[in-house]
PDB file of C-alpha atoms in Angstrom:
ATOM      1  CA  MET A   5     102.485 135.956  84.593  1.00 87.00           C
ATOM      2  CA  HIS A   6     100.247 139.303  86.122  1.00 92.00           C
ATOM      3  CA  TYR A   7     100.207 140.783  89.661  1.00 92.00           C
ATOM      4  CA  ILE A   8      96.960 142.298  90.269  1.00 95.00           C
ATOM      5  CA  GLU A   9      96.352 146.021  91.514  1.00 94.00           C
ATOM      6  CA  PHE A  10      94.020 147.632  93.907  1.00 94.00           C
ATOM      7  CA  GLY A  11      94.212 150.942  95.508  1.00 90.00           C
ATOM      8  CA  GLY A  12      92.708 154.640  96.510  1.00 86.00           C
ATOM      9  CA  GLY A  13      90.548 154.974  99.766  1.00 84.00           C
ATOM     10  CA  LEU A  14      88.384 152.200 100.846  1.00 88.00           C
ATOM     11  CA  GLY A  15      85.388 152.969  98.121  1.00 87.00           C
ATOM     12  CA  ASP A  16      87.364 153.314  95.357  1.00 90.00           C
ATOM     13  CA  VAL A  17      88.566 149.486  96.210  1.00 93.00           C
ATOM     14  CA  VAL A  18      85.203 148.942  95.817  1.00 92.00           C
ATOM     15  CA  ASN A  19      84.056 150.901  92.856  1.00 91.00           C
ATOM     16  CA  GLN A  20      87.264 149.036  91.056  1.00 92.00           C
ATOM     17  CA  CYS A  21      86.071 145.651  91.684  1.00 93.00           C
ATOM     18  CA  TYR A  22      82.591 146.391  90.280  1.00 92.00           C
ATOM     19  CA  PHE A  23      83.218 148.149  87.281  1.00 91.00           C
ATOM     20  CA  ALA A  24      87.033 146.209  86.429  1.00 91.00           C
ATOM     21  CA  SER A  25      88.061 142.526  85.870  1.00 91.00           C
ATOM     22  CA  ASN A  26      90.389 143.087  89.015  1.00 91.00           C
ATOM     23  CA  TYR A  27      88.412 141.298  91.296  1.00 95.00           C
ATOM     24  CA  THR A  28      86.348 138.396  89.740  1.00 95.00           C
ATOM     25  CA  SER A  29      89.519 137.353  87.536  1.00 93.00           C
ATOM     26  CA  LEU A  30      91.023 136.484  90.691  1.00 95.00           C
ATOM     27  CA  ASP A  31      88.186 133.200  90.372  1.00 94.00           C
ATOM     28  CA  ALA A  32      89.726 131.669  88.141  1.00 91.00           C
ATOM     29  CA  ILE A  33      93.122 131.423  89.140  1.00 92.00           C
ATOM     30  CA  ASP A  34      95.226 128.607  89.691  1.00 92.00           C
ATOM     31  CA  LEU A  35      98.822 129.147  90.736  1.00 92.00           C
ATOM     32  CA  LYS A  36     100.035 132.001  92.729  1.00 94.00           C
ATOM     33  CA  THR A  37      99.773 135.391  93.051  1.00 95.00           C
ATOM     34  CA  PRO A  38     100.649 139.045  94.383  1.00 96.00           C
ATOM     35  CA  ILE A  39      97.715 141.744  95.373  1.00 96.00           C
ATOM     36  CA  LEU A  40      99.027 144.710  95.036  1.00 94.00           C
ATOM     37  CA  ILE A  41      96.952 146.977  97.841  1.00 94.00           C
ATOM     38  CA  LEU A  42      97.852 150.623  98.104  1.00 91.00           C
ATOM     39  CA  SER A  43      95.201 152.265 100.666  1.00 87.00           C
ATOM     40  CA  HIS A  44      95.379 154.077 103.510  1.00 82.00           C
ATOM     41  CA  ASN A  45      92.291 151.657 104.743  1.00 84.00           C
ATOM     42  CA  ARG A  46      94.310 149.571 106.677  1.00 82.00           C
ATOM     43  CA  PHE A  47      91.123 146.536 106.030  1.00 89.00           C
ATOM     44  CA  CYS A  48      91.216 146.526 102.688  1.00 91.00           C
ATOM     45  CA  LYS A  49      93.940 143.111 102.737  1.00 93.00           C
ATOM     46  CA  GLU A  50      90.233 141.497 104.672  1.00 96.00           C
ATOM     47  CA  ILE A  51      88.389 141.406 100.264  1.00 97.00           C
ATOM     48  CA  PHE A  52      90.948 138.978  99.852  1.00 97.00           C
ATOM     49  CA  VAL A  53      92.060 137.225 103.191  1.00 96.00           C
ATOM     50  CA  GLN A  54      88.874 136.002 103.050  1.00 96.00           C
ATOM     51  CA  HIS A  55      88.661 134.506  99.620  1.00 97.00           C
ATOM     52  CA  PRO A  56      88.146 131.402  99.600  1.00 96.00           C
ATOM     53  CA  LYS A  57      91.046 131.157  96.984  1.00 96.00           C
ATOM     54  CA  HIS A  58      93.512 133.001  99.822  1.00 96.00           C
ATOM     55  CA  ASP A  59      95.553 130.947  99.835  1.00 96.00           C
ATOM     56  CA  LEU A  60      97.118 131.610  96.117  1.00 97.00           C
ATOM     57  CA  PHE A  61      97.663 135.802  97.597  1.00 97.00           C
ATOM     58  CA  GLU A  62     101.713 137.312  98.130  1.00 96.00           C
ATOM     59  CA  ILE A  63      99.279 139.706  99.861  1.00 95.00           C
ATOM     60  CA  LEU A  64     101.271 143.632  99.896  1.00 95.00           C
ATOM     61  CA  GLU A  65     100.299 145.936 101.586  1.00 92.00           C
ATOM     62  CA  ILE A  66     102.160 149.605 100.208  1.00 89.00           C
ATOM     63  CA  ARG A  67     102.979 152.765 102.242  1.00 82.00           C
ATOM     64  CA  TYR A  68     100.658 154.993 101.810  1.00 75.00           C
ATOM     65  CA  GLY A  69     103.089 158.844 101.571  1.00 66.00           C
ATOM     66  CA  GLY A  70     101.416 161.061 104.843  1.00 59.00           C
ATOM     67  CA  TYR A  71      98.906 157.819 105.500  1.00 57.00           C
ATOM     68  CA  PRO A  72     100.315 155.773 109.713  1.00 53.00           C
ATOM     69  CA  SER A  73      98.729 153.403 108.627  1.00 51.00           C
ATOM     70  CA  PHE A  74     101.158 151.307 107.133  1.00 56.00           C
ATOM     71  CA  PRO A  75     103.857 152.281 108.169  1.00 58.00           C
ATOM     72  CA  ASP A  76     106.415 149.646 107.705  1.00 69.00           C
ATOM     73  CA  GLY A  77     104.178 149.201 104.518  1.00 81.00           C
ATOM     74  CA  LEU A  78     106.590 148.528 100.846  1.00 88.00           C
ATOM     75  CA  ASP A  79     107.610 150.639  98.906  1.00 87.00           C
ATOM     76  CA  GLU A  80     106.247 151.148  96.154  1.00 89.00           C
ATOM     77  CA  VAL A  81     108.417 151.797  93.011  1.00 91.00           C
ATOM     78  CA  GLU A  82     111.551 149.025  95.140  1.00 93.00           C
ATOM     79  CA  THR A  83     108.042 146.172  94.784  1.00 94.00           C
ATOM     80  CA  ARG A  84     106.915 147.206  91.198  1.00 93.00           C
ATOM     81  CA  ALA A  85     110.658 146.760  90.437  1.00 95.00           C
ATOM     82  CA  GLN A  86     110.963 143.272  91.723  1.00 95.00           C
ATOM     83  CA  LEU A  87     107.722 141.844  90.298  1.00 95.00           C
ATOM     84  CA  ALA A  88     109.244 142.760  86.760  1.00 95.00           C
ATOM     85  CA  GLY A  89     112.286 141.517  87.571  1.00 94.00           C
ATOM     86  CA  ALA A  90     110.066 138.445  88.482  1.00 94.00           C
ATOM     87  CA  GLY A  91     108.487 138.589  85.365  1.00 94.00           C
ATOM     88  CA  TYR A  92     105.127 140.151  86.883  1.00 93.00           C
ATOM     89  CA  SER A  93     102.735 142.541  84.864  1.00 91.00           C
ATOM     90  CA  ALA A  94      99.981 144.455  85.948  1.00 90.00           C
ATOM     91  CA  LEU A  95      96.815 142.436  84.485  1.00 88.00           C
ATOM     92  CA  PRO A  96      95.057 144.609  81.980  1.00 86.00           C
ATOM     93  CA  LEU A  97      92.050 146.116  82.925  1.00 80.00           C
ATOM     94  CA  ALA A  98      88.978 144.575  80.714  1.00 82.00           C
ATOM     95  CA  ALA A  99      85.365 144.712  80.508  1.00 87.00           C
ATOM     96  CA  ALA A 100      83.104 145.529  84.044  1.00 92.00           C
ATOM     97  CA  PRO A 101      81.627 141.864  84.871  1.00 94.00           C
ATOM     98  CA  ARG A 102      77.826 141.002  86.097  1.00 93.00           C
ATOM     99  CA  VAL A 103      76.896 142.636  89.636  1.00 91.00           C
ATOM    100  CA  ALA A 104      76.493 139.039  90.217  1.00 93.00           C
ATOM    101  CA  ASP A 105      79.608 137.789  89.249  1.00 94.00           C
ATOM    102  CA  VAL A 106      81.278 140.212  92.711  1.00 95.00           C
ATOM    103  CA  VAL A 107      81.146 137.721  95.517  1.00 96.00           C
ATOM    104  CA  PHE A 108      82.594 138.848  98.762  1.00 97.00           C
ATOM    105  CA  HIS A 109      83.270 136.656 101.351  1.00 97.00           C
ATOM    106  CA  PRO A 110      81.811 137.124 105.179  1.00 98.00           C
ATOM    107  CA  SER A 111      84.439 135.420 107.473  1.00 97.00           C
ATOM    108  CA  ALA A 112      82.574 132.617 109.982  1.00 97.00           C
ATOM    109  CA  ARG A 113      82.389 135.951 113.314  1.00 96.00           C
ATOM    110  CA  ASP A 114      80.899 138.039 110.117  1.00 97.00           C
ATOM    111  CA  ARG A 115      78.298 135.419 109.738  1.00 97.00           C
ATOM    112  CA  LEU A 116      77.388 135.190 113.340  1.00 97.00           C
ATOM    113  CA  VAL A 117      76.658 138.523 113.424  1.00 97.00           C
ATOM    114  CA  LEU A 118      74.805 138.505 110.218  1.00 98.00           C
ATOM    115  CA  SER A 119      72.339 135.509 111.518  1.00 97.00           C
ATOM    116  CA  GLU A 120      71.558 137.837 114.926  1.00 96.00           C
ATOM    117  CA  LEU A 121      70.317 140.774 112.288  1.00 96.00           C
ATOM    118  CA  PRO A 122      66.446 140.606 112.192  1.00 94.00           C
ATOM    119  CA  PRO A 123      65.131 140.050 108.842  1.00 94.00           C
ATOM    120  CA  SER A 124      64.074 143.849 107.809  1.00 96.00           C
ATOM    121  CA  PHE A 125      66.056 146.474 108.546  1.00 97.00           C
ATOM    122  CA  ILE A 126      67.536 150.629 107.716  1.00 96.00           C
ATOM    123  CA  ALA A 127      71.496 150.385 107.626  1.00 96.00           C
ATOM    124  CA  PHE A 128      73.106 153.250 108.789  1.00 93.00           C
ATOM    125  CA  GLN A 129      76.494 154.936 108.296  1.00 90.00           C
ATOM    126  CA  PRO A 130      76.998 157.826 109.873  1.00 84.00           C
ATOM    127  CA  PHE A 131      80.264 158.271 109.729  1.00 81.00           C
ATOM    128  CA  SER A 132      83.000 159.320 107.300  1.00 70.00           C
ATOM    129  CA  GLY A 133      86.717 158.238 105.971  1.00 64.00           C
ATOM    130  CA  THR A 134      88.062 162.091 107.807  1.00 63.00           C
ATOM    131  CA  SER A 135      85.286 163.585 110.423  1.00 64.00           C
ATOM    132  CA  ASP A 136      84.184 166.632 108.233  1.00 66.00           C
ATOM    133  CA  ARG A 137      81.977 164.312 106.214  1.00 68.00           C
ATOM    134  CA  ASP A 138      80.226 162.329 109.469  1.00 76.00           C
ATOM    135  CA  LEU A 139      76.373 163.899 109.274  1.00 81.00           C
ATOM    136  CA  PRO A 140      75.701 166.493 111.805  1.00 83.00           C
ATOM    137  CA  LEU A 141      74.305 165.352 114.969  1.00 85.00           C
ATOM    138  CA  HIS A 142      70.660 166.605 114.299  1.00 91.00           C
ATOM    139  CA  ILE A 143      69.835 164.019 111.039  1.00 90.00           C
ATOM    140  CA  VAL A 144      71.538 161.064 112.806  1.00 86.00           C
ATOM    141  CA  ARG A 145      68.827 161.542 115.900  1.00 91.00           C
ATOM    142  CA  ALA A 146      66.185 162.529 113.099  1.00 92.00           C
ATOM    143  CA  VAL A 147      67.033 158.788 111.285  1.00 92.00           C
ATOM    144  CA  ASP A 148      66.944 156.776 115.037  1.00 92.00           C
ATOM    145  CA  ASP A 149      63.715 158.662 115.558  1.00 94.00           C
ATOM    146  CA  TYR A 150      61.967 157.630 111.799  1.00 95.00           C
ATOM    147  CA  ALA A 151      62.966 154.471 112.269  1.00 95.00           C
ATOM    148  CA  ALA A 152      61.795 153.544 115.339  1.00 94.00           C
ATOM    149  CA  ARG A 153      58.447 155.671 114.705  1.00 95.00           C
ATOM    150  CA  ILE A 154      58.782 153.631 111.613  1.00 95.00           C
ATOM    151  CA  GLY A 155      59.236 150.143 113.354  1.00 95.00           C
ATOM    152  CA  VAL A 156      61.805 149.405 111.758  1.00 96.00           C
ATOM    153  CA  ALA A 157      65.236 148.195 112.892  1.00 95.00           C
ATOM    154  CA  LEU A 158      68.112 150.426 112.879  1.00 95.00           C
ATOM    155  CA  VAL A 159      71.223 148.607 111.832  1.00 96.00           C
ATOM    156  CA  VAL A 160      74.920 151.384 112.543  1.00 93.00           C
ATOM    157  CA  ILE A 161      77.687 150.132 111.678  1.00 92.00           C
ATOM    158  CA  GLY A 162      81.158 151.761 111.709  1.00 84.00           C
ATOM    159  CA  ARG A 163      84.931 151.260 112.048  1.00 82.00           C
ATOM    160  CA  ASN A 164      87.625 152.742 114.161  1.00 73.00           C
ATOM    161  CA  TYR A 165      91.165 152.776 113.007  1.00 69.00           C
ATOM    162  CA  GLU A 166      93.869 155.934 112.438  1.00 69.00           C
ATOM    163  CA  ARG A 167      93.814 158.086 109.526  1.00 65.00           C
ATOM    164  CA  ILE A 168      94.131 161.274 108.137  1.00 60.00           C
ATOM    165  CA  GLY A 169      91.127 163.699 109.511  1.00 57.00           C
ATOM    166  CA  LYS A 170      89.624 161.980 111.472  1.00 56.00           C
ATOM    167  CA  PHE A 171      89.238 163.209 115.112  1.00 53.00           C
ATOM    168  CA  THR A 172      86.511 161.853 116.534  1.00 58.00           C
ATOM    169  CA  ARG A 173      85.832 158.496 117.622  1.00 64.00           C
ATOM    170  CA  GLU A 174      82.893 156.211 115.607  1.00 58.00           C
ATOM    171  CA  GLU A 175      80.333 156.416 118.556  1.00 70.00           C
ATOM    172  CA  PHE A 176      76.734 155.567 118.358  1.00 73.00           C
ATOM    173  CA  THR A 177      74.471 155.596 120.966  1.00 78.00           C
ATOM    174  CA  SER A 178      70.600 155.411 120.306  1.00 84.00           C
ATOM    175  CA  ALA A 179      68.003 156.919 122.214  1.00 81.00           C
ATOM    176  CA  HIS A 180      65.245 154.010 120.677  1.00 87.00           C
ATOM    177  CA  ALA A 181      66.931 150.343 120.377  1.00 86.00           C
ATOM    178  CA  ALA A 182      68.946 150.598 117.178  1.00 91.00           C
ATOM    179  CA  VAL A 183      72.029 147.705 116.547  1.00 93.00           C
ATOM    180  CA  ASN A 184      75.054 148.514 116.934  1.00 91.00           C
ATOM    181  CA  CYS A 185      77.517 146.322 114.686  1.00 95.00           C
ATOM    182  CA  ILE A 186      80.511 149.149 114.765  1.00 88.00           C
ATOM    183  CA  ASP A 187      84.137 147.255 115.046  1.00 90.00           C
ATOM    184  CA  LYS A 188      81.823 144.508 114.490  1.00 94.00           C
ATOM    185  CA  LEU A 189      82.135 143.351 111.273  1.00 96.00           C
ATOM    186  CA  SER A 190      85.078 142.890 107.913  1.00 97.00           C
ATOM    187  CA  ILE A 191      85.155 144.889 104.897  1.00 95.00           C
ATOM    188  CA  PRO A 192      83.364 141.950 103.587  1.00 97.00           C
ATOM    189  CA  GLY A 193      80.454 140.957 106.180  1.00 97.00           C
ATOM    190  CA  THR A 194      80.090 145.381 106.115  1.00 96.00           C
ATOM    191  CA  ILE A 195      78.509 144.497 102.994  1.00 95.00           C
ATOM    192  CA  GLU A 196      76.358 141.702 103.032  1.00 96.00           C
ATOM    193  CA  LEU A 197      74.219 143.451 105.551  1.00 97.00           C
ATOM    194  CA  VAL A 198      74.479 146.273 103.249  1.00 95.00           C
ATOM    195  CA  LYS A 199      73.168 143.942 100.853  1.00 94.00           C
ATOM    196  CA  ARG A 200      70.780 142.942 103.262  1.00 96.00           C
ATOM    197  CA  SER A 201      69.786 145.986 104.210  1.00 96.00           C
ATOM    198  CA  SER A 202      65.129 147.873 102.994  1.00 96.00           C
ATOM    199  CA  LEU A 203      67.380 150.465 102.802  1.00 95.00           C
ATOM    200  CA  PHE A 204      70.646 152.440 103.634  1.00 94.00           C
ATOM    201  CA  VAL A 205      70.872 156.093 104.973  1.00 93.00           C
ATOM    202  CA  GLY A 206      75.196 156.712 104.709  1.00 89.00           C
ATOM    203  CA  GLY A 207      76.994 160.052 104.853  1.00 82.00           C
ATOM    204  CA  HIS A 208      80.162 160.772 101.907  1.00 76.00           C
ATOM    205  CA  SER A 209      82.009 156.794 102.875  1.00 75.00           C
ATOM    206  CA  SER A 210      82.238 153.733 100.811  1.00 78.00           C
ATOM    207  CA  MET A 211      79.494 151.151 101.366  1.00 80.00           C
ATOM    208  CA  ASN A 212      77.450 154.813  99.323  1.00 76.00           C
ATOM    209  CA  LEU A 213      79.000 152.399  96.871  1.00 73.00           C
ATOM    210  CA  VAL A 214      77.807 149.059  97.725  1.00 71.00           C
TER     211      VAL A 214
END
């Protein structure tokens, strides 16, 4: 029996879905399977709780050292020992899947938000995991002005939650008519939005990897 592990920031978890077989292997499971999440992003589990086979997942969120997101998270060493004692080992890594085989699953609320998007738009994520990596205000304004000038809708994405190095809220005020989707989508929903966009513009953050 195997458990399946994902870890790091959200960008790392997304990378692991594309560059290893861990995520796509979930499509074929037929037994209860522990999912070990070691991430400071408190929303990573949305990738799994919205999966069609989520009823077969036992999601184990590990306490991520130094981060406030999971103060009551599980101890990593103890959890690994318990899994080993129950006969579980980590799923061996296999070749990367085809990109087309990596499918995320937006929630019903996500699908409603996505259904209201314009047919053509620029996805814009001016924020990052830490405030020092957010795009400067003059660049944010330039992107907003450019989208209005060429007549393409600007759809802004982001997520507010407590994490180390984040001292500012992710908020956006447009001089034009940008669509504000901050805090309105789950991770799978946000990934789907980026995939649907005509162009993505973003800072040093996870959606650059989609």
